Short mmCIF file of C-alpha atoms in Angstrom, two decimals:
data_model
loop_
_atom_site.label_atom_id
_atom_site.label_comp_id
_atom_site.label_asym_id
_atom_site.label_seq_id
_atom_site.Cartn_x
_atom_site.Cartn_y
_atom_site.Cartn_z
CA MET A 1163 -6.59 -16.46 -31.52
CA THR A 1164 -5.90 -12.78 -30.78
CA LYS A 1165 -3.36 -11.13 -33.05
CA PRO A 1166 -0.39 -9.56 -31.24
CA ARG A 1167 -0.48 -5.78 -31.11
CA THR A 1168 1.78 -3.74 -33.35
CA ARG A 1169 4.28 -1.29 -31.89
CA ILE A 1170 2.00 1.61 -32.80
CA GLN A 1171 -0.91 -0.07 -31.03
CA GLU A 1172 1.22 -0.72 -27.95
CA ARG A 1173 2.41 2.88 -27.96
CA ASN A 1174 -1.11 4.28 -28.35
CA SER A 1175 -2.44 2.06 -25.57
CA ALA A 1176 0.38 3.18 -23.26
CA ASN A 1177 -0.25 6.84 -24.19
CA ILE A 1178 -3.94 6.46 -23.38
CA LEU A 1179 -3.20 4.97 -19.96
CA GLU A 1180 -0.63 7.68 -19.23
CA ALA A 1181 -3.12 10.38 -20.21
CA ALA A 1182 -5.87 8.69 -18.20
CA LEU A 1183 -3.63 8.65 -15.15
CA ASP A 1184 -3.26 12.43 -15.42
CA VAL A 1185 -6.99 12.97 -15.89
CA PHE A 1186 -8.26 10.52 -13.27
CA SER A 1187 -5.75 11.59 -10.61
CA LEU A 1188 -6.76 15.23 -11.17
CA HIS A 1189 -10.55 14.91 -11.59
CA GLY A 1190 -11.41 11.53 -10.05
CA PHE A 1191 -13.48 8.90 -11.85
CA ARG A 1192 -16.72 10.89 -11.91
CA GLY A 1193 -15.13 14.12 -13.07
CA ALA A 1194 -13.03 12.55 -15.82
CA THR A 1195 -14.32 12.15 -19.38
CA LEU A 1196 -13.15 10.18 -22.39
CA ASP A 1197 -12.88 13.45 -24.31
CA GLN A 1198 -10.39 14.77 -21.74
CA ILE A 1199 -8.37 11.56 -21.87
CA ALA A 1200 -8.32 11.53 -25.68
CA ASP A 1201 -7.26 15.19 -25.75
CA VAL A 1202 -4.35 14.63 -23.33
CA ALA A 1203 -3.33 11.49 -25.25
CA GLY A 1204 -3.37 13.41 -28.55
CA LEU A 1205 -5.89 11.02 -30.09
CA SER A 1206 -9.45 11.31 -31.34
CA LYS A 1207 -12.19 9.88 -29.16
CA PRO A 1208 -13.06 7.19 -31.76
CA ASN A 1209 -9.39 6.19 -31.84
CA LEU A 1210 -9.34 5.91 -28.04
CA LEU A 1211 -12.49 3.75 -28.16
CA TYR A 1212 -10.69 1.35 -30.51
CA TYR A 1213 -8.37 0.49 -27.61
CA PHE A 1214 -10.74 0.85 -24.65
CA PRO A 1215 -14.52 0.57 -25.10
CA SER A 1216 -15.43 2.80 -22.14
CA LYS A 1217 -14.18 5.07 -19.39
CA GLU A 1218 -14.69 2.15 -16.99
CA ALA A 1219 -12.38 -0.04 -19.08
CA VAL A 1220 -9.60 2.55 -19.03
CA HIS A 1221 -10.01 3.02 -15.27
CA ALA A 1222 -10.02 -0.74 -14.62
CA ALA A 1223 -6.80 -1.17 -16.62
CA LEU A 1224 -5.12 1.59 -14.60
CA LEU A 1225 -6.28 0.22 -11.24
CA GLY A 1226 -5.20 -3.32 -12.09
CA ARG A 1227 -1.72 -2.13 -12.96
CA LEU A 1228 -1.63 0.13 -9.91
CA LEU A 1229 -2.50 -2.57 -7.39
CA ASP A 1230 0.45 -4.71 -8.44
CA THR A 1231 2.80 -1.74 -8.08
CA TRP A 1232 1.25 -0.78 -4.74
CA LEU A 1233 1.50 -4.23 -3.19
CA ASP A 1234 5.04 -5.07 -4.31
CA PRO A 1235 6.76 -3.25 -1.39
CA LEU A 1236 4.72 -5.24 1.15
CA ARG A 1237 5.32 -8.50 -0.71
CA ALA A 1238 9.06 -7.89 -0.25
CA LEU A 1239 8.77 -8.05 3.58
CA ASN A 1240 10.82 -11.17 4.32
CA ALA A 1241 9.97 -13.37 7.32
CA GLN A 1242 13.58 -14.62 7.40
CA GLY A 1243 15.12 -11.15 7.63
CA ASP A 1244 15.90 -8.91 10.60
CA PRO A 1245 12.52 -7.57 11.80
CA GLN A 1246 13.49 -3.92 12.24
CA ALA A 1247 15.46 -3.87 8.99
CA GLU A 1248 12.56 -5.47 7.11
CA ILE A 1249 9.98 -3.04 8.47
CA MET A 1250 12.19 -0.01 7.92
CA GLY A 1251 12.87 -1.24 4.39
CA TYR A 1252 9.14 -1.40 3.81
CA VAL A 1253 8.68 2.15 5.14
CA ARG A 1254 11.39 3.42 2.80
CA ARG A 1255 9.96 1.57 -0.20
CA LYS A 1256 6.50 3.02 0.47
CA LEU A 1257 7.91 6.54 0.77
CA GLU A 1258 9.83 6.09 -2.48
CA LEU A 1259 6.64 4.87 -4.15
CA SER A 1260 4.84 8.03 -3.00
CA ARG A 1261 7.70 10.17 -4.32
CA ASP A 1262 7.96 8.42 -7.68
CA PHE A 1263 4.27 7.67 -8.32
CA PRO A 1264 2.20 10.52 -6.84
CA ARG A 1265 -0.50 10.38 -9.52
CA GLU A 1266 -1.01 6.68 -8.88
CA SER A 1267 -1.33 7.35 -5.16
CA ARG A 1268 -3.98 10.00 -5.76
CA LEU A 1269 -5.83 7.74 -8.21
CA PHE A 1270 -5.98 5.01 -5.55
CA ALA A 1271 -7.02 7.50 -2.84
CA ASN A 1272 -9.82 8.86 -5.06
CA GLU A 1273 -11.13 5.35 -5.65
CA ILE A 1274 -11.12 4.56 -1.92
CA LEU A 1275 -12.84 7.86 -1.06
CA GLN A 1276 -15.66 6.91 -3.44
CA GLY A 1277 -16.17 3.62 -1.57
CA ALA A 1278 -13.88 1.52 -3.81
CA PRO A 1279 -16.72 0.49 -6.20
CA ARG A 1280 -14.33 -0.63 -8.93
CA ILE A 1281 -11.63 -2.20 -6.77
CA MET A 1282 -13.39 -3.69 -3.74
CA GLU A 1283 -13.01 -7.25 -4.99
CA ALA A 1284 -9.23 -6.83 -5.13
CA ILE A 1285 -9.13 -5.15 -1.71
CA GLU A 1286 -11.15 -7.95 -0.12
CA GLY A 1287 -9.12 -10.54 -2.04
CA ASP A 1288 -5.45 -10.10 -2.93
CA LEU A 1289 -4.81 -7.07 -0.72
CA LYS A 1290 -6.45 -8.56 2.38
CA ARG A 1291 -4.71 -11.92 1.96
CA LEU A 1292 -1.33 -10.20 1.64
CA VAL A 1293 -1.91 -7.99 4.69
CA ASP A 1294 -3.12 -11.01 6.71
CA ASP A 1295 0.04 -12.90 5.76
CA LYS A 1296 2.38 -10.04 6.68
CA ALA A 1297 0.45 -9.29 9.90
CA ALA A 1298 1.09 -12.91 10.92
CA ILE A 1299 4.82 -12.41 10.30
CA LEU A 1300 4.80 -9.22 12.40
CA ARG A 1301 2.90 -10.99 15.19
CA GLY A 1302 5.47 -13.81 15.12
CA TRP A 1303 8.33 -11.33 15.55
CA MET A 1304 6.44 -9.76 18.46
CA ASP A 1305 5.89 -13.16 20.09
CA GLN A 1306 9.64 -13.77 19.84
CA GLY A 1307 10.33 -10.42 21.54
CA ARG A 1308 12.21 -9.11 18.51
CA ILE A 1309 10.04 -6.00 18.11
CA ALA A 1310 7.61 -4.17 20.40
CA ARG A 1311 4.13 -5.61 20.73
CA LEU A 1312 1.76 -3.52 18.60
CA ASP A 1313 -1.38 -4.25 16.66
CA PRO A 1314 0.15 -5.52 13.39
CA TYR A 1315 -2.70 -4.30 11.19
CA HIS A 1316 -2.60 -0.80 12.59
CA LEU A 1317 1.18 -0.79 12.27
CA ILE A 1318 0.74 -1.44 8.54
CA PHE A 1319 -2.04 1.18 8.33
CA SER A 1320 0.24 3.73 10.02
CA ILE A 1321 2.97 3.07 7.47
CA TRP A 1322 0.48 3.64 4.66
CA ALA A 1323 -0.79 6.84 6.26
CA LEU A 1324 2.64 8.28 7.04
CA THR A 1325 4.07 7.62 3.57
CA GLN A 1326 1.17 8.14 1.15
CA HIS A 1327 0.33 11.46 2.82
CA TYR A 1328 3.36 12.97 1.08
CA ALA A 1329 1.89 12.12 -2.33
CA ASP A 1330 -1.80 12.73 -1.66
CA PHE A 1331 -1.23 16.05 0.16
CA ASP A 1332 1.91 17.14 -1.67
CA VAL A 1333 0.71 20.71 -2.23
CA GLN A 1334 -0.10 21.18 1.46
CA VAL A 1335 3.19 19.64 2.63
CA ARG A 1336 5.28 21.84 0.34
CA ALA A 1337 3.30 24.98 1.20
CA VAL A 1338 3.78 24.43 4.94
CA LEU A 1339 7.47 23.53 4.70
CA GLY A 1340 8.25 26.40 2.33
CA GLU A 1341 10.99 26.69 -0.25
CA GLY A 1342 14.30 24.92 0.13
CA HIS A 1343 12.88 21.73 1.63
CA ASP A 1344 12.82 18.23 0.18
CA PRO A 1345 9.74 16.69 1.82
CA PHE A 1346 10.71 13.13 0.97
CA ALA A 1347 14.29 13.35 2.24
CA GLU A 1348 13.12 14.99 5.46
CA ALA A 1349 10.27 12.50 5.83
CA GLY A 1350 12.72 9.61 5.39
CA ASP A 1351 14.89 10.80 8.27
CA PHE A 1352 11.86 11.43 10.48
CA LEU A 1353 10.22 8.07 9.75
CA ASP A 1354 13.50 6.23 10.40
CA THR A 1355 13.63 7.81 13.85
CA LEU A 1356 9.91 7.35 14.56
CA PHE A 1357 9.63 3.69 13.64
CA SER A 1358 13.00 2.64 15.07
CA ARG A 1359 11.85 3.96 18.45
CA LEU A 1360 8.34 2.57 18.08
CA LEU A 1361 9.56 -0.92 17.21
CA ARG A 1362 12.26 -1.19 19.87
CA PRO A 1363 11.37 -4.14 22.16
#
């Protein structure tokens, strides 16, 4: 039977994952090293290896936690709700996720750009099943004439693209907008207008 972790162990494990998030989101999996993660976490490399036996183990722990966070906004799409309100709520939740968790967004993007070698099973499993389920809900609303007829999968893809862009390309967005702009507030207003018009039956 595994002994429960002490508070110090829990804190060190959390510090390692927080440091790893910084390092992986900045350098990607290939460019990151355990030495960098240990340095950012304020621990020795042997101490880090007590908690995680390899770089792959640290990365897997981060990705597992990330997928749950990433899928929660889509899980909240309610088949019994008002279609436009549900979809717009999803758009807002995704934009808020990009605002509040930009490192996680970049970590996920880096993994996908590398061909998703460490997360493909989850993409083909939990993520695909969830998207299939929500696409069926969207298609049902379209069949009822409650929202415009669109390809439900590409509607979901467009929401991902138009929200995660603000995290993954934050530097570019802020440079183009210039000082005095809040990209996420402005994006929220724009996306409300865009999708409300797009979804109108």
